[in-house]
Amino acid sequence: MATVLPELVSYLEGLPEPHILFDRQYRIVAANAAYRRQFSPRGSVIGRTCYEVSHHFSVPCDQAGESCPLARSRETGQRERVLHLHHTPQGESYVNIELVPLREVGGELAYFIEKMEPLRVAQGQPAAQGLIGRAPAFQRMLELVSRVGPSQASVLLLGESGTGKELVAQAVHEASLRAAKALVVVDCASLPETLFESELFGHERGAFTGANHSKPGLVEAASGGTLFLDEVGDIPLLMQVKLLRLLESGTYRRVGSTELRHADVRVVSATHRHLRAMVADGRFREDLYYRLSTFPIALPPLRERVEDIPLLAVALLARVTPDRRMALSADALALLQRCPFPGNVRELRNVLERAALLADGVCIEAVHVERALDTEDPHAGRELWSAESSHPAPASASGMSLRCVERAALRAQLQTHRGSRAELARKLGISERSLYRKLRDMDSADPPGP
């Protein structure tokens, strides 16, 4: 190995991506110019351990709660890939790591080459845009994004409303070989069935009343890039057949045309619905489901990444108050971390925007967050009762307060509703937060059981 090492070091020096060479004791033997520029512009890293330089750890990654590609490579004898959060002069950044073991003449692993590719679509610190987080659930999701991004596989994003599905779709697109082309978003929930086909595939002049000229569709606009089908669970059954044809053959026809066109698109779809249950109920085609879900990625709700709330809060506050340099007190942050946030990151953003408007100074205190959390539609109670007007009022309603009447109406609705809390909130004409608050109030008002 000693005779090969100088040539190997010279080879690594000419590579455009950051590379290091280190031994079995994690000591860096060589670092190329790209690595030095990006990770250590002010000093030498030779002789230092990779975990100390990259992570500021005093022990190897697998002893500090992270996966260690070297440890895994020792076990498998194969190359390994992981996603790590590295320290750089610009702050902490996500980096895709590919480690290749090198063997001595006798077959024993002696050195390891580590290639690093920054994942520019996500940050481990507050940022002006993009994905932000460092919680384990967030990092697991991000690793899947980094693995599937360079491929052509169809991706299905599964997550609750407000978890950032469009941002993740953007990350998949930017990690792909199609990043220089367009990412075209199709909001499936907002397109009426009568217009869905013409919007997606385009139409010819005279194809229907009002079609005064030919128009290309969103599939054509996404040529060479990525087509993002948001809320794919809302696609009508008839259109599901035509979408399946596009995915299977890469061909489609404009409305009013017999010409078969070819589409060069990569499809990323997203939904907050339970597609498997919809397949079982006959509301979603099974063959389309399997075409879309070649590589499913579950997006964690905010309650599973509570430790990310301080990072997200700082970044979101800067976005919603660009003209005011506002900060959050420690008590305000602690209060935010105790909130369930059923609306996830979108709801957190709304709360921060309200809290900023309620604060006169440059610091948001816990009292401002409390007021922002308590702010709700002043007509919510009236709408709730109106939504229940078809139910007979309890016999003693005339002697009850408005709040008690509202609780009784809510109990009546809960007894018959079989869907999600989000669907119930929409049915009642109130926000999910208002619904959860009313449910808590109802539970606290009810006497304890026997």
PDB file of N, CA, C and O in Angstrom, residues 216-284:
ATOM      1  N   PRO A 216     -50.689  24.115 -24.640  1.00  0.00           N
ATOM      2  CA  PRO A 216     -49.950  22.984 -24.068  1.00  0.00           C
ATOM      3  C   PRO A 216     -50.339  22.786 -22.612  1.00  0.00           C
ATOM      4  O   PRO A 216     -50.731  23.734 -21.916  1.00  0.00           O
ATOM      5  N   GLY A 217     -50.231  21.559 -22.143  1.00  0.00           N
ATOM      6  CA  GLY A 217     -50.584  21.252 -20.760  1.00  0.00           C
ATOM      7  C   GLY A 217     -49.384  21.285 -19.837  1.00  0.00           C
ATOM      8  O   GLY A 217     -48.241  21.554 -20.247  1.00  0.00           O
ATOM      9  N   LEU A 218     -49.636  21.002 -18.557  1.00  0.00           N
ATOM     10  CA  LEU A 218     -48.582  21.040 -17.551  1.00  0.00           C
ATOM     11  C   LEU A 218     -47.561  19.932 -17.756  1.00  0.00           C
ATOM     12  O   LEU A 218     -46.388  20.098 -17.408  1.00  0.00           O
ATOM     13  N   VAL A 219     -47.989  18.810 -18.328  1.00  0.00           N
ATOM     14  CA  VAL A 219     -47.042  17.728 -18.637  1.00  0.00           C
ATOM     15  C   VAL A 219     -46.005  18.221 -19.640  1.00  0.00           C
ATOM     16  O   VAL A 219     -44.802  17.979 -19.490  1.00  0.00           O
ATOM     17  N   GLU A 220     -46.457  18.933 -20.640  1.00  0.00           N
ATOM     18  CA  GLU A 220     -45.551  19.461 -21.654  1.00  0.00           C
ATOM     19  C   GLU A 220     -44.625  20.523 -21.060  1.00  0.00           C
ATOM     20  O   GLU A 220     -43.443  20.607 -21.407  1.00  0.00           O
ATOM     21  N   ALA A 221     -45.158  21.334 -20.140  1.00  0.00           N
ATOM     22  CA  ALA A 221     -44.340  22.365 -19.496  1.00  0.00           C
ATOM     23  C   ALA A 221     -43.238  21.760 -18.645  1.00  0.00           C
ATOM     24  O   ALA A 221     -42.186  22.366 -18.437  1.00  0.00           O
ATOM     25  N   ALA A 222     -43.469  20.540 -18.161  1.00  0.00           N
ATOM     26  CA  ALA A 222     -42.482  19.873 -17.308  1.00  0.00           C
ATOM     27  C   ALA A 222     -41.489  19.034 -18.096  1.00  0.00           C
ATOM     28  O   ALA A 222     -40.671  18.325 -17.498  1.00  0.00           O
ATOM     29  N   SER A 223     -41.513  19.099 -19.400  1.00  0.00           N
ATOM     30  CA  SER A 223     -40.653  18.262 -20.235  1.00  0.00           C
ATOM     31  C   SER A 223     -39.183  18.423 -19.847  1.00  0.00           C
ATOM     32  O   SER A 223     -38.659  19.530 -19.756  1.00  0.00           O
ATOM     33  N   GLY A 224     -38.540  17.304 -19.597  1.00  0.00           N
ATOM     34  CA  GLY A 224     -37.143  17.308 -19.193  1.00  0.00           C
ATOM     35  C   GLY A 224     -36.940  17.524 -17.706  1.00  0.00           C
ATOM     36  O   GLY A 224     -35.832  17.377 -17.199  1.00  0.00           O
ATOM     37  N   GLY A 225     -38.033  17.886 -17.008  1.00  0.00           N
ATOM     38  CA  GLY A 225     -37.933  18.181 -15.583  1.00  0.00           C
ATOM     39  C   GLY A 225     -38.803  17.258 -14.746  1.00  0.00           C
ATOM     40  O   GLY A 225     -38.908  16.063 -15.026  1.00  0.00           O
ATOM     41  N   THR A 226     -39.442  17.832 -13.722  1.00  0.00           N
ATOM     42  CA  THR A 226     -40.210  17.057 -12.757  1.00  0.00           C
ATOM     43  C   THR A 226     -41.641  17.561 -12.710  1.00  0.00           C
ATOM     44  O   THR A 226     -41.884  18.767 -12.669  1.00  0.00           O
ATOM     45  N   LEU A 227     -42.596  16.625 -12.709  1.00  0.00           N
ATOM     46  CA  LEU A 227     -44.015  16.944 -12.556  1.00  0.00           C
ATOM     47  C   LEU A 227     -44.413  16.567 -11.135  1.00  0.00           C
ATOM     48  O   LEU A 227     -44.344  15.404 -10.747  1.00  0.00           O
ATOM     49  N   PHE A 228     -44.830  17.570 -10.358  1.00  0.00           N
ATOM     50  CA  PHE A 228     -45.214  17.332  -8.967  1.00  0.00           C
ATOM     51  C   PHE A 228     -46.729  17.352  -8.850  1.00  0.00           C
ATOM     52  O   PHE A 228     -47.368  18.384  -9.037  1.00  0.00           O
ATOM     53  N   LEU A 229     -47.306  16.197  -8.551  1.00  0.00           N
ATOM     54  CA  LEU A 229     -48.750  16.061  -8.389  1.00  0.00           C
ATOM     55  C   LEU A 229     -49.083  16.173  -6.911  1.00  0.00           C
ATOM     56  O   LEU A 229     -48.962  15.204  -6.153  1.00  0.00           O
ATOM     57  N   ASP A 230     -49.491  17.370  -6.488  1.00  0.00           N
ATOM     58  CA  ASP A 230     -49.800  17.609  -5.080  1.00  0.00           C
ATOM     59  C   ASP A 230     -51.230  17.166  -4.787  1.00  0.00           C
ATOM     60  O   ASP A 230     -52.139  17.447  -5.560  1.00  0.00           O
ATOM     61  N   GLU A 231     -51.419  16.493  -3.655  1.00  0.00           N
ATOM     62  CA  GLU A 231     -52.710  15.923  -3.247  1.00  0.00           C
ATOM     63  C   GLU A 231     -53.263  15.002  -4.339  1.00  0.00           C
ATOM     64  O   GLU A 231     -54.381  15.164  -4.835  1.00  0.00           O
ATOM     65  N   VAL A 232     -52.458  14.009  -4.673  1.00  0.00           N
ATOM     66  CA  VAL A 232     -52.802  13.080  -5.749  1.00  0.00           C
ATOM     67  C   VAL A 232     -54.028  12.242  -5.389  1.00  0.00           C
ATOM     68  O   VAL A 232     -54.712  11.710  -6.272  1.00  0.00           O
ATOM     69  N   GLY A 233     -54.339  12.138  -4.104  1.00  0.00           N
ATOM     70  CA  GLY A 233     -55.519  11.378  -3.687  1.00  0.00           C
ATOM     71  C   GLY A 233     -56.819  12.008  -4.127  1.00  0.00           C
ATOM     72  O   GLY A 233     -57.882  11.366  -4.054  1.00  0.00           O
ATOM     73  N   ASP A 234     -56.782  13.266  -4.579  1.00  0.00           N
ATOM     74  CA  ASP A 234     -57.992  13.957  -5.022  1.00  0.00           C
ATOM     75  C   ASP A 234     -58.223  13.853  -6.531  1.00  0.00           C
ATOM     76  O   ASP A 234     -59.164  14.464  -7.042  1.00  0.00           O
ATOM     77  N   ILE A 235     -57.394  13.091  -7.250  1.00  0.00           N
ATOM     78  CA  ILE A 235     -57.579  12.944  -8.698  1.00  0.00           C
ATOM     79  C   ILE A 235     -58.817  12.093  -8.969  1.00  0.00           C
ATOM     80  O   ILE A 235     -58.967  11.001  -8.408  1.00  0.00           O
ATOM     81  N   PRO A 236     -59.727  12.560  -9.821  1.00  0.00           N
ATOM     82  CA  PRO A 236     -60.925  11.765 -10.147  1.00  0.00           C
ATOM     83  C   PRO A 236     -60.554  10.418 -10.760  1.00  0.00           C
ATOM     84  O   PRO A 236     -59.521  10.283 -11.432  1.00  0.00           O
ATOM     85  N   LEU A 237     -61.404   9.420 -10.543  1.00  0.00           N
ATOM     86  CA  LEU A 237     -61.127   8.067 -11.031  1.00  0.00           C
ATOM     87  C   LEU A 237     -60.912   8.031 -12.539  1.00  0.00           C
ATOM     88  O   LEU A 237     -60.038   7.317 -13.034  1.00  0.00           O
ATOM     89  N   LEU A 238     -61.730   8.773 -13.288  1.00  0.00           N
ATOM     90  CA  LEU A 238     -61.586   8.763 -14.745  1.00  0.00           C
ATOM     91  C   LEU A 238     -60.213   9.271 -15.158  1.00  0.00           C
ATOM     92  O   LEU A 238     -59.574   8.723 -16.068  1.00  0.00           O
ATOM     93  N   MET A 239     -59.720  10.300 -14.479  1.00  0.00           N
ATOM     94  CA  MET A 239     -58.408  10.847 -14.805  1.00  0.00           C
ATOM     95  C   MET A 239     -57.287   9.941 -14.329  1.00  0.00           C
ATOM     96  O   MET A 239     -56.187   9.970 -14.869  1.00  0.00           O
ATOM     97  N   GLN A 240     -57.544   9.129 -13.324  1.00  0.00           N
ATOM     98  CA  GLN A 240     -56.519   8.207 -12.844  1.00  0.00           C
ATOM     99  C   GLN A 240     -56.098   7.237 -13.948  1.00  0.00           C
ATOM    100  O   GLN A 240     -54.924   6.877 -14.052  1.00  0.00           O
ATOM    101  N   VAL A 241     -57.058   6.834 -14.775  1.00  0.00           N
ATOM    102  CA  VAL A 241     -56.757   5.923 -15.883  1.00  0.00           C
ATOM    103  C   VAL A 241     -55.794   6.588 -16.863  1.00  0.00           C
ATOM    104  O   VAL A 241     -54.816   5.978 -17.316  1.00  0.00           O
ATOM    105  N   LYS A 242     -56.046   7.845 -17.199  1.00  0.00           N
ATOM    106  CA  LYS A 242     -55.215   8.543 -18.176  1.00  0.00           C
ATOM    107  C   LYS A 242     -53.839   8.881 -17.612  1.00  0.00           C
ATOM    108  O   LYS A 242     -52.842   8.878 -18.333  1.00  0.00           O
ATOM    109  N   LEU A 243     -53.791   9.152 -16.316  1.00  0.00           N
ATOM    110  CA  LEU A 243     -52.499   9.382 -15.678  1.00  0.00           C
ATOM    111  C   LEU A 243     -51.674   8.097 -15.653  1.00  0.00           C
ATOM    112  O   LEU A 243     -50.461   8.119 -15.874  1.00  0.00           O
ATOM    113  N   LEU A 244     -52.348   6.971 -15.418  1.00  0.00           N
ATOM    114  CA  LEU A 244     -51.664   5.681 -15.430  1.00  0.00           C
ATOM    115  C   LEU A 244     -51.043   5.416 -16.792  1.00  0.00           C
ATOM    116  O   LEU A 244     -49.913   4.926 -16.890  1.00  0.00           O
ATOM    117  N   ARG A 245     -51.748   5.759 -17.859  1.00  0.00           N
ATOM    118  CA  ARG A 245     -51.217   5.565 -19.206  1.00  0.00           C
ATOM    119  C   ARG A 245     -49.951   6.393 -19.412  1.00  0.00           C
ATOM    120  O   ARG A 245     -48.976   5.938 -20.017  1.00  0.00           O
ATOM    121  N   LEU A 246     -49.966   7.615 -18.904  1.00  0.00           N
ATOM    122  CA  LEU A 246     -48.781   8.467 -19.006  1.00  0.00           C
ATOM    123  C   LEU A 246     -47.594   7.837 -18.287  1.00  0.00           C
ATOM    124  O   LEU A 246     -46.467   7.808 -18.807  1.00  0.00           O
ATOM    125  N   LEU A 247     -47.838   7.295 -17.091  1.00  0.00           N
ATOM    126  CA  LEU A 247     -46.742   6.714 -16.306  1.00  0.00           C
ATOM    127  C   LEU A 247     -46.231   5.419 -16.919  1.00  0.00           C
ATOM    128  O   LEU A 247     -45.041   5.110 -16.841  1.00  0.00           O
ATOM    129  N   GLU A 248     -47.133   4.644 -17.527  1.00  0.00           N
ATOM    130  CA  GLU A 248     -46.731   3.347 -18.068  1.00  0.00           C
ATOM    131  C   GLU A 248     -46.039   3.463 -19.418  1.00  0.00           C
ATOM    132  O   GLU A 248     -45.073   2.752 -19.689  1.00  0.00           O
ATOM    133  N   SER A 249     -46.536   4.364 -20.266  1.00  0.00           N
ATOM    134  CA  SER A 249     -46.017   4.431 -21.627  1.00  0.00           C
ATOM    135  C   SER A 249     -45.247   5.713 -21.929  1.00  0.00           C
ATOM    136  O   SER A 249     -44.553   5.798 -22.952  1.00  0.00           O
ATOM    137  N   GLY A 250     -45.379   6.716 -21.052  1.00  0.00           N
ATOM    138  CA  GLY A 250     -44.738   8.001 -21.319  1.00  0.00           C
ATOM    139  C   GLY A 250     -45.401   8.759 -22.446  1.00  0.00           C
ATOM    140  O   GLY A 250     -44.790   9.653 -23.032  1.00  0.00           O
ATOM    141  N   THR A 251     -46.648   8.415 -22.761  1.00  0.00           N
ATOM    142  CA  THR A 251     -47.368   9.065 -23.854  1.00  0.00           C
ATOM    143  C   THR A 251     -48.697   9.631 -23.365  1.00  0.00           C
ATOM    144  O   THR A 251     -49.249   9.184 -22.355  1.00  0.00           O
ATOM    145  N   TYR A 252     -49.214  10.607 -24.116  1.00  0.00           N
ATOM    146  CA  TYR A 252     -50.503  11.219 -23.800  1.00  0.00           C
ATOM    147  C   TYR A 252     -51.040  11.894 -25.057  1.00  0.00           C
ATOM    148  O   TYR A 252     -50.327  12.041 -26.056  1.00  0.00           O
ATOM    149  N   ARG A 253     -52.288  12.319 -25.008  1.00  0.00           N
ATOM    150  CA  ARG A 253     -52.909  13.071 -26.094  1.00  0.00           C
ATOM    151  C   ARG A 253     -53.528  14.336 -25.530  1.00  0.00           C
ATOM    152  O   ARG A 253     -54.148  14.315 -24.466  1.00  0.00           O
ATOM    153  N   ARG A 254     -53.387  15.421 -26.258  1.00  0.00           N
ATOM    154  CA  ARG A 254     -54.119  16.629 -25.896  1.00  0.00           C
ATOM    155  C   ARG A 254     -55.617  16.397 -26.107  1.00  0.00           C
ATOM    156  O   ARG A 254     -56.011  15.603 -26.959  1.00  0.00           O
ATOM    157  N   VAL A 255     -56.426  17.119 -25.335  1.00  0.00           N
ATOM    158  CA  VAL A 255     -57.875  17.037 -25.528  1.00  0.00           C
ATOM    159  C   VAL A 255     -58.207  17.552 -26.932  1.00  0.00           C
ATOM    160  O   VAL A 255     -57.757  18.613 -27.344  1.00  0.00           O
ATOM    161  N   GLY A 256     -58.978  16.755 -27.687  1.00  0.00           N
ATOM    162  CA  GLY A 256     -59.358  17.142 -29.040  1.00  0.00           C
ATOM    163  C   GLY A 256     -58.355  16.755 -30.094  1.00  0.00           C
ATOM    164  O   GLY A 256     -58.480  17.157 -31.257  1.00  0.00           O
ATOM    165  N   SER A 257     -57.346  15.942 -29.737  1.00  0.00           N
ATOM    166  CA  SER A 257     -56.319  15.551 -30.703  1.00  0.00           C
ATOM    167  C   SER A 257     -56.167  14.040 -30.720  1.00  0.00           C
ATOM    168  O   SER A 257     -56.396  13.352 -29.715  1.00  0.00           O
ATOM    169  N   THR A 258     -55.802  13.511 -31.881  1.00  0.00           N
ATOM    170  CA  THR A 258     -55.500  12.086 -31.998  1.00  0.00           C
ATOM    171  C   THR A 258     -54.002  11.826 -32.014  1.00  0.00           C
ATOM    172  O   THR A 258     -53.567  10.672 -32.017  1.00  0.00           O
ATOM    173  N   GLU A 259     -53.218  12.900 -32.014  1.00  0.00           N
ATOM    174  CA  GLU A 259     -51.763  12.769 -32.071  1.00  0.00           C
ATOM    175  C   GLU A 259     -51.219  12.298 -30.724  1.00  0.00           C
ATOM    176  O   GLU A 259     -51.507  12.866 -29.674  1.00  0.00           O
ATOM    177  N   LEU A 260     -50.427  11.240 -30.775  1.00  0.00           N
ATOM    178  CA  LEU A 260     -49.814  10.702 -29.569  1.00  0.00           C
ATOM    179  C   LEU A 260     -48.515  11.459 -29.292  1.00  0.00           C
ATOM    180  O   LEU A 260     -47.619  11.496 -30.126  1.00  0.00           O
ATOM    181  N   ARG A 261     -48.420  12.063 -28.132  1.00  0.00           N
ATOM    182  CA  ARG A 261     -47.224  12.812 -27.754  1.00  0.00           C
ATOM    183  C   ARG A 261     -46.433  12.060 -26.692  1.00  0.00           C
ATOM    184  O   ARG A 261     -46.999  11.308 -25.896  1.00  0.00           O
ATOM    185  N   HIS A 262     -45.134  12.315 -26.672  1.00  0.00           N
ATOM    186  CA  HIS A 262     -44.260  11.664 -25.695  1.00  0.00           C
ATOM    187  C   HIS A 262     -43.840  12.660 -24.621  1.00  0.00           C
ATOM    188  O   HIS A 262     -43.580  13.828 -24.914  1.00  0.00           O
ATOM    189  N   ALA A 263     -43.802  12.193 -23.403  1.00  0.00           N
ATOM    190  CA  ALA A 263     -43.457  13.051 -22.270  1.00  0.00           C
ATOM    191  C   ALA A 263     -42.180  12.549 -21.604  1.00  0.00           C
ATOM    192  O   ALA A 263     -42.048  11.363 -21.306  1.00  0.00           O
ATOM    193  N   ASP A 264     -41.238  13.450 -21.402  1.00  0.00           N
ATOM    194  CA  ASP A 264     -40.007  13.128 -20.671  1.00  0.00           C
ATOM    195  C   ASP A 264     -40.087  13.825 -19.314  1.00  0.00           C
ATOM    196  O   ASP A 264     -39.549  14.916 -19.123  1.00  0.00           O
ATOM    197  N   VAL A 265     -40.811  13.211 -18.382  1.00  0.00           N
ATOM    198  CA  VAL A 265     -40.987  13.814 -17.055  1.00  0.00           C
ATOM    199  C   VAL A 265     -40.719  12.772 -15.977  1.00  0.00           C
ATOM    200  O   VAL A 265     -40.909  11.576 -16.185  1.00  0.00           O
ATOM    201  N   ARG A 266     -40.264  13.261 -14.847  1.00  0.00           N
ATOM    202  CA  ARG A 266     -40.152  12.431 -13.647  1.00  0.00           C
ATOM    203  C   ARG A 266     -41.289  12.857 -12.717  1.00  0.00           C
ATOM    204  O   ARG A 266     -41.495  14.052 -12.482  1.00  0.00           O
ATOM    205  N   VAL A 267     -42.061  11.900 -12.217  1.00  0.00           N
ATOM    206  CA  VAL A 267     -43.248  12.215 -11.426  1.00  0.00           C
ATOM    207  C   VAL A 267     -42.956  12.073  -9.940  1.00  0.00           C
ATOM    208  O   VAL A 267     -42.481  11.031  -9.479  1.00  0.00           O
ATOM    209  N   VAL A 268     -43.244  13.143  -9.210  1.00  0.00           N
ATOM    210  CA  VAL A 268     -43.245  13.128  -7.751  1.00  0.00           C
ATOM    211  C   VAL A 268     -44.660  13.485  -7.331  1.00  0.00           C
ATOM    212  O   VAL A 268     -45.245  14.448  -7.837  1.00  0.00           O
ATOM    213  N   SER A 269     -45.253  12.693  -6.462  1.00  0.00           N
ATOM    214  CA  SER A 269     -46.615  12.962  -6.013  1.00  0.00           C
ATOM    215  C   SER A 269     -46.649  13.047  -4.498  1.00  0.00           C
ATOM    216  O   SER A 269     -45.728  12.602  -3.807  1.00  0.00           O
ATOM    217  N   ALA A 270     -47.733  13.610  -3.980  1.00  0.00           N
ATOM    218  CA  ALA A 270     -47.858  13.795  -2.535  1.00  0.00           C
ATOM    219  C   ALA A 270     -49.320  13.712  -2.133  1.00  0.00           C
ATOM    220  O   ALA A 270     -50.219  14.040  -2.916  1.00  0.00           O
ATOM    221  N   THR A 271     -49.560  13.285  -0.910  1.00  0.00           N
ATOM    222  CA  THR A 271     -50.916  13.240  -0.384  1.00  0.00           C
ATOM    223  C   THR A 271     -50.890  13.185   1.138  1.00  0.00           C
ATOM    224  O   THR A 271     -49.927  12.690   1.737  1.00  0.00           O
ATOM    225  N   HIS A 272     -51.960  13.722   1.738  1.00  0.00           N
ATOM    226  CA  HIS A 272     -52.139  13.559   3.184  1.00  0.00           C
ATOM    227  C   HIS A 272     -53.135  12.433   3.448  1.00  0.00           C
ATOM    228  O   HIS A 272     -53.397  12.090   4.600  1.00  0.00           O
ATOM    229  N   ARG A 273     -53.674  11.854   2.393  1.00  0.00           N
ATOM    230  CA  ARG A 273     -54.679  10.801   2.534  1.00  0.00           C
ATOM    231  C   ARG A 273     -54.034   9.422   2.692  1.00  0.00           C
ATOM    232  O   ARG A 273     -52.870   9.230   2.347  1.00  0.00           O
ATOM    233  N   HIS A 274     -54.833   8.466   3.183  1.00  0.00           N
ATOM    234  CA  HIS A 274     -54.383   7.081   3.318  1.00  0.00           C
ATOM    235  C   HIS A 274     -54.729   6.363   2.015  1.00  0.00           C
ATOM    236  O   HIS A 274     -55.833   5.840   1.846  1.00  0.00           O
ATOM    237  N   LEU A 275     -53.782   6.342   1.069  1.00  0.00           N
ATOM    238  CA  LEU A 275     -54.072   5.809  -0.261  1.00  0.00           C
ATOM    239  C   LEU A 275     -54.395   4.319  -0.236  1.00  0.00           C
ATOM    240  O   LEU A 275     -55.226   3.843  -1.012  1.00  0.00           O
ATOM    241  N   ARG A 276     -53.750   3.571   0.651  1.00  0.00           N
ATOM    242  CA  ARG A 276     -54.044   2.129   0.716  1.00  0.00           C
ATOM    243  C   ARG A 276     -55.509   1.897   1.079  1.00  0.00           C
ATOM    244  O   ARG A 276     -56.166   1.006   0.530  1.00  0.00           O
ATOM    245  N   ALA A 277     -56.008   2.697   2.027  1.00  0.00           N
ATOM    246  CA  ALA A 277     -57.417   2.568   2.411  1.00  0.00           C
ATOM    247  C   ALA A 277     -58.319   2.969   1.254  1.00  0.00           C
ATOM    248  O   ALA A 277     -59.382   2.358   1.026  1.00  0.00           O
ATOM    249  N   MET A 278     -57.914   3.991   0.495  1.00  0.00           N
ATOM    250  CA  MET A 278     -58.699   4.420  -0.660  1.00  0.00           C
ATOM    251  C   MET A 278     -58.708   3.338  -1.734  1.00  0.00           C
ATOM    252  O   MET A 278     -59.717   3.140  -2.422  1.00  0.00           O
ATOM    253  N   VAL A 279     -57.587   2.621  -1.888  1.00  0.00           N
ATOM    254  CA  VAL A 279     -57.534   1.504  -2.832  1.00  0.00           C
ATOM    255  C   VAL A 279     -58.511   0.418  -2.398  1.00  0.00           C
ATOM    256  O   VAL A 279     -59.280  -0.124  -3.205  1.00  0.00           O
ATOM    257  N   ALA A 280     -58.505   0.108  -1.096  1.00  0.00           N
ATOM    258  CA  ALA A 280     -59.402  -0.925  -0.573  1.00  0.00           C
ATOM    259  C   ALA A 280     -60.868  -0.542  -0.754  1.00  0.00           C
ATOM    260  O   ALA A 280     -61.720  -1.402  -0.981  1.00  0.00           O
ATOM    261  N   ASP A 281     -61.167   0.773  -0.681  1.00  0.00           N
ATOM    262  CA  ASP A 281     -62.546   1.256  -0.835  1.00  0.00           C
ATOM    263  C   ASP A 281     -62.936   1.454  -2.298  1.00  0.00           C
ATOM    264  O   ASP A 281     -64.070   1.837  -2.582  1.00  0.00           O
ATOM    265  N   GLY A 282     -62.003   1.257  -3.219  1.00  0.00           N
ATOM    266  CA  GLY A 282     -62.305   1.445  -4.630  1.00  0.00           C
ATOM    267  C   GLY A 282     -62.279   2.889  -5.081  1.00  0.00           C
ATOM    268  O   GLY A 282     -62.756   3.211  -6.174  1.00  0.00           O
ATOM    269  N   ARG A 283     -61.700   3.785  -4.264  1.00  0.00           N
ATOM    270  CA  ARG A 283     -61.653   5.204  -4.617  1.00  0.00           C
ATOM    271  C   ARG A 283     -60.335   5.600  -5.264  1.00  0.00           C
ATOM    272  O   ARG A 283     -60.173   6.733  -5.713  1.00  0.00           O
ATOM    273  N   PHE A 284     -59.384   4.667  -5.304  1.00  0.00           N
ATOM    274  CA  PHE A 284     -58.098   4.943  -5.949  1.00  0.00           C
ATOM    275  C   PHE A 284     -57.622   3.666  -6.607  1.00  0.00           C
ATOM    276  O   PHE A 284     -57.666   2.583  -6.005  1.00  0.00           O
TER     277      PHE A 284
END
